GROMACS .gro file of C-alpha atoms in nm:
model
  162
    1UNK     CA    1  16.798  14.649 -22.173
    2UNK     CA    2  16.926  15.002 -22.133
    3UNK     CA    3  16.777  15.296 -22.319
    4UNK     CA    4  17.026  15.520 -22.501
    5UNK     CA    5  16.963  15.892 -22.533
    6UNK     CA    6  17.163  16.072 -22.799
    7UNK     CA    7  17.183  16.452 -22.769
    8UNK     CA    8  17.349  16.637 -23.055
    9UNK     CA    9  17.511  16.980 -23.023
   10UNK     CA   10  17.537  17.084 -23.391
   11UNK     CA   11  17.264  17.255 -23.593
   12UNK     CA   12  17.197  16.974 -23.841
   13UNK     CA   13  16.849  16.824 -23.804
   14UNK     CA   14  16.844  16.450 -23.740
   15UNK     CA   15  16.486  16.385 -23.860
   16UNK     CA   16  16.609  16.146 -24.125
   17UNK     CA   17  16.850  15.946 -23.913
   18UNK     CA   18  16.763  15.582 -23.857
   19UNK     CA   19  16.685  15.521 -23.493
   20UNK     CA   20  16.751  15.183 -23.336
   21UNK     CA   21  16.519  15.027 -23.081
   22UNK     CA   22  16.550  15.177 -22.735
   23UNK     CA   23  16.710  15.499 -22.860
   24UNK     CA   24  16.606  15.863 -22.853
   25UNK     CA   25  16.774  16.128 -23.069
   26UNK     CA   26  16.735  16.503 -23.019
   27UNK     CA   27  16.904  16.828 -22.934
   28UNK     CA   28  17.116  16.824 -22.620
   29UNK     CA   29  16.898  17.097 -22.469
   30UNK     CA   30  16.596  16.862 -22.462
   31UNK     CA   31  16.789  16.568 -22.323
   32UNK     CA   32  16.715  16.653 -21.959
   33UNK     CA   33  16.339  16.614 -22.015
   34UNK     CA   34  16.390  16.274 -22.180
   35UNK     CA   35  16.676  16.092 -22.004
   36UNK     CA   36  16.493  15.979 -21.689
   37UNK     CA   37  16.503  15.599 -21.721
   38UNK     CA   38  16.702  15.426 -21.443
   39UNK     CA   39  17.021  15.287 -21.585
   40UNK     CA   40  17.004  15.478 -21.910
   41UNK     CA   41  17.303  15.594 -22.116
   42UNK     CA   42  17.337  15.942 -22.262
   43UNK     CA   43  17.567  16.015 -22.558
   44UNK     CA   44  17.650  16.380 -22.628
   45UNK     CA   45  17.756  16.414 -22.997
   46UNK     CA   46  17.976  16.686 -23.136
   47UNK     CA   47  18.026  16.910 -22.831
   48UNK     CA   48  18.222  17.224 -22.918
   49UNK     CA   49  18.277  17.508 -22.675
   50UNK     CA   50  18.292  17.445 -22.300
   51UNK     CA   51  17.932  17.561 -22.262
   52UNK     CA   52  17.810  17.268 -22.472
   53UNK     CA   53  18.012  17.018 -22.265
   54UNK     CA   54  17.869  17.166 -21.945
   55UNK     CA   55  17.516  17.171 -22.086
   56UNK     CA   56  17.548  16.806 -22.196
   57UNK     CA   57  17.673  16.696 -21.853
   58UNK     CA   58  17.392  16.880 -21.677
   59UNK     CA   59  17.127  16.749 -21.917
   60UNK     CA   60  17.241  16.389 -21.868
   61UNK     CA   61  17.233  16.396 -21.485
   62UNK     CA   62  16.964  16.123 -21.481
   63UNK     CA   63  17.189  15.883 -21.673
   64UNK     CA   64  17.413  15.612 -21.527
   65UNK     CA   65  17.670  15.667 -21.804
   66UNK     CA   66  17.747  15.976 -22.010
   67UNK     CA   67  17.964  15.965 -22.322
   68UNK     CA   68  18.094  16.268 -22.513
   69UNK     CA   69  18.161  16.168 -22.875
   70UNK     CA   70  18.338  16.340 -23.164
   71UNK     CA   71  18.430  16.673 -23.018
   72UNK     CA   72  18.428  16.927 -23.307
   73UNK     CA   73  18.640  17.182 -23.131
   74UNK     CA   74  18.960  17.162 -22.931
   75UNK     CA   75  18.971  17.539 -22.886
   76UNK     CA   76  18.918  17.536 -22.508
   77UNK     CA   77  19.272  17.434 -22.433
   78UNK     CA   78  19.604  17.332 -22.584
   79UNK     CA   79  19.623  17.045 -22.338
   80UNK     CA   80  19.492  16.690 -22.348
   81UNK     CA   81  19.137  16.608 -22.252
   82UNK     CA   82  18.804  16.786 -22.255
   83UNK     CA   83  18.703  17.105 -22.079
   84UNK     CA   84  18.479  16.951 -21.808
   85UNK     CA   85  18.671  16.843 -21.496
   86UNK     CA   86  18.387  16.608 -21.386
   87UNK     CA   87  18.425  16.398 -21.706
   88UNK     CA   88  18.697  16.127 -21.726
   89UNK     CA   89  18.870  16.101 -22.064
   90UNK     CA   90  18.825  15.730 -22.152
   91UNK     CA   91  18.920  15.722 -22.520
   92UNK     CA   92  19.154  15.978 -22.667
   93UNK     CA   93  19.376  15.996 -22.970
   94UNK     CA   94  19.555  16.313 -23.071
   95UNK     CA   95  19.799  16.360 -23.356
   96UNK     CA   96  20.125  16.527 -23.264
   97UNK     CA   97  20.434  16.580 -23.482
   98UNK     CA   98  20.585  16.238 -23.555
   99UNK     CA   99  20.330  16.039 -23.355
  100UNK     CA  100  20.026  16.025 -23.136
  101UNK     CA  101  19.902  16.063 -22.778
  102UNK     CA  102  19.656  15.782 -22.695
  103UNK     CA  103  19.440  15.660 -22.407
  104UNK     CA  104  19.185  15.384 -22.378
  105UNK     CA  105  19.028  15.361 -22.032
  106UNK     CA  106  19.118  15.208 -21.791
  107UNK     CA  107  19.464  15.193 -21.943
  108UNK     CA  108  19.737  15.459 -21.916
  109UNK     CA  109  19.801  15.760 -22.138
  110UNK     CA  110  20.062  15.670 -22.402
  111UNK     CA  111  20.306  15.856 -22.619
  112UNK     CA  112  20.326  15.671 -22.951
  113UNK     CA  113  20.610  15.731 -23.196
  114UNK     CA  114  20.550  15.678 -23.565
  115UNK     CA  115  20.815  15.496 -23.770
  116UNK     CA  116  20.899  15.579 -24.135
  117UNK     CA  117  20.724  15.256 -24.243
  118UNK     CA  118  20.397  15.356 -24.073
  119UNK     CA  119  20.443  15.147 -23.757
  120UNK     CA  120  20.388  15.271 -23.410
  121UNK     CA  121  20.607  15.233 -23.098
  122UNK     CA  122  20.495  15.297 -22.739
  123UNK     CA  123  20.754  15.541 -22.601
  124UNK     CA  124  20.618  15.614 -22.255
  125UNK     CA  125  20.306  15.560 -22.048
  126UNK     CA  126  20.155  15.774 -21.771
  127UNK     CA  127  19.888  15.682 -21.515
  128UNK     CA  128  19.797  16.050 -21.482
  129UNK     CA  129  19.724  16.269 -21.786
  130UNK     CA  130  20.054  16.428 -21.901
  131UNK     CA  131  20.098  16.778 -22.030
  132UNK     CA  132  20.058  16.791 -22.404
  133UNK     CA  133  20.382  16.982 -22.454
  134UNK     CA  134  20.585  16.723 -22.257
  135UNK     CA  135  20.434  16.424 -22.443
  136UNK     CA  136  20.473  16.590 -22.784
  137UNK     CA  137  20.836  16.687 -22.710
  138UNK     CA  138  20.917  16.330 -22.610
  139UNK     CA  139  20.774  16.198 -22.940
  140UNK     CA  140  20.952  16.460 -23.157
  141UNK     CA  141  21.287  16.405 -22.985
  142UNK     CA  142  21.260  16.026 -23.013
  143UNK     CA  143  21.178  16.054 -23.380
  144UNK     CA  144  21.465  16.289 -23.457
  145UNK     CA  145  21.717  16.093 -23.253
  146UNK     CA  146  21.611  15.760 -23.405
  147UNK     CA  147  21.545  15.858 -23.768
  148UNK     CA  148  21.691  16.207 -23.811
  149UNK     CA  149  21.518  16.373 -24.104
  150UNK     CA  150  21.410  16.039 -24.258
  151UNK     CA  151  21.076  16.023 -24.069
  152UNK     CA  152  20.885  16.283 -24.266
  153UNK     CA  153  20.550  16.172 -24.400
  154UNK     CA  154  20.513  16.478 -24.625
  155UNK     CA  155  20.846  16.520 -24.809
  156UNK     CA  156  20.881  16.289 -25.109
  157UNK     CA  157  21.173  16.054 -25.069
  158UNK     CA  158  21.211  16.100 -24.691
  159UNK     CA  159  20.947  15.865 -24.554
  160UNK     CA  160  20.895  15.496 -24.621
  161UNK     CA  161  20.522  15.542 -24.701
  162UNK     CA  162  20.546  15.791 -24.988
   0.00000   0.00000   0.00000
């Protein structure tokens, strides 16, 4: 059974969190001293700036698998994905105007259009990560061409969900 090491990046103490069997919880900076078991998994929680992503990746070098979870900041880029080139984006969902950009590894990146009734339509898929501006433009144009102004979730009377 694999041991799971959870390194958190925020400043909230985790003394009171319930730990499951075969888990270790602590600050990401102390992870490198702990994650030495062959085949272990490291989870980096709430990485923010690029430095925290890089620190987490370096600290988890002894792990077979490294997972970055719940990024609290997207300020490193206006594109899709995280700031560390060595990390593959395996699950991603980003809200864009009138839809979503989604990926679940090993599947493709997807542009999802939102319908007035709350449904979702796959508009396009990419094997390689697309540029955010291109995917968002595709979703917006599809929505406007298909529904005109009647696909607005926020204006009373325009969307089917309000």
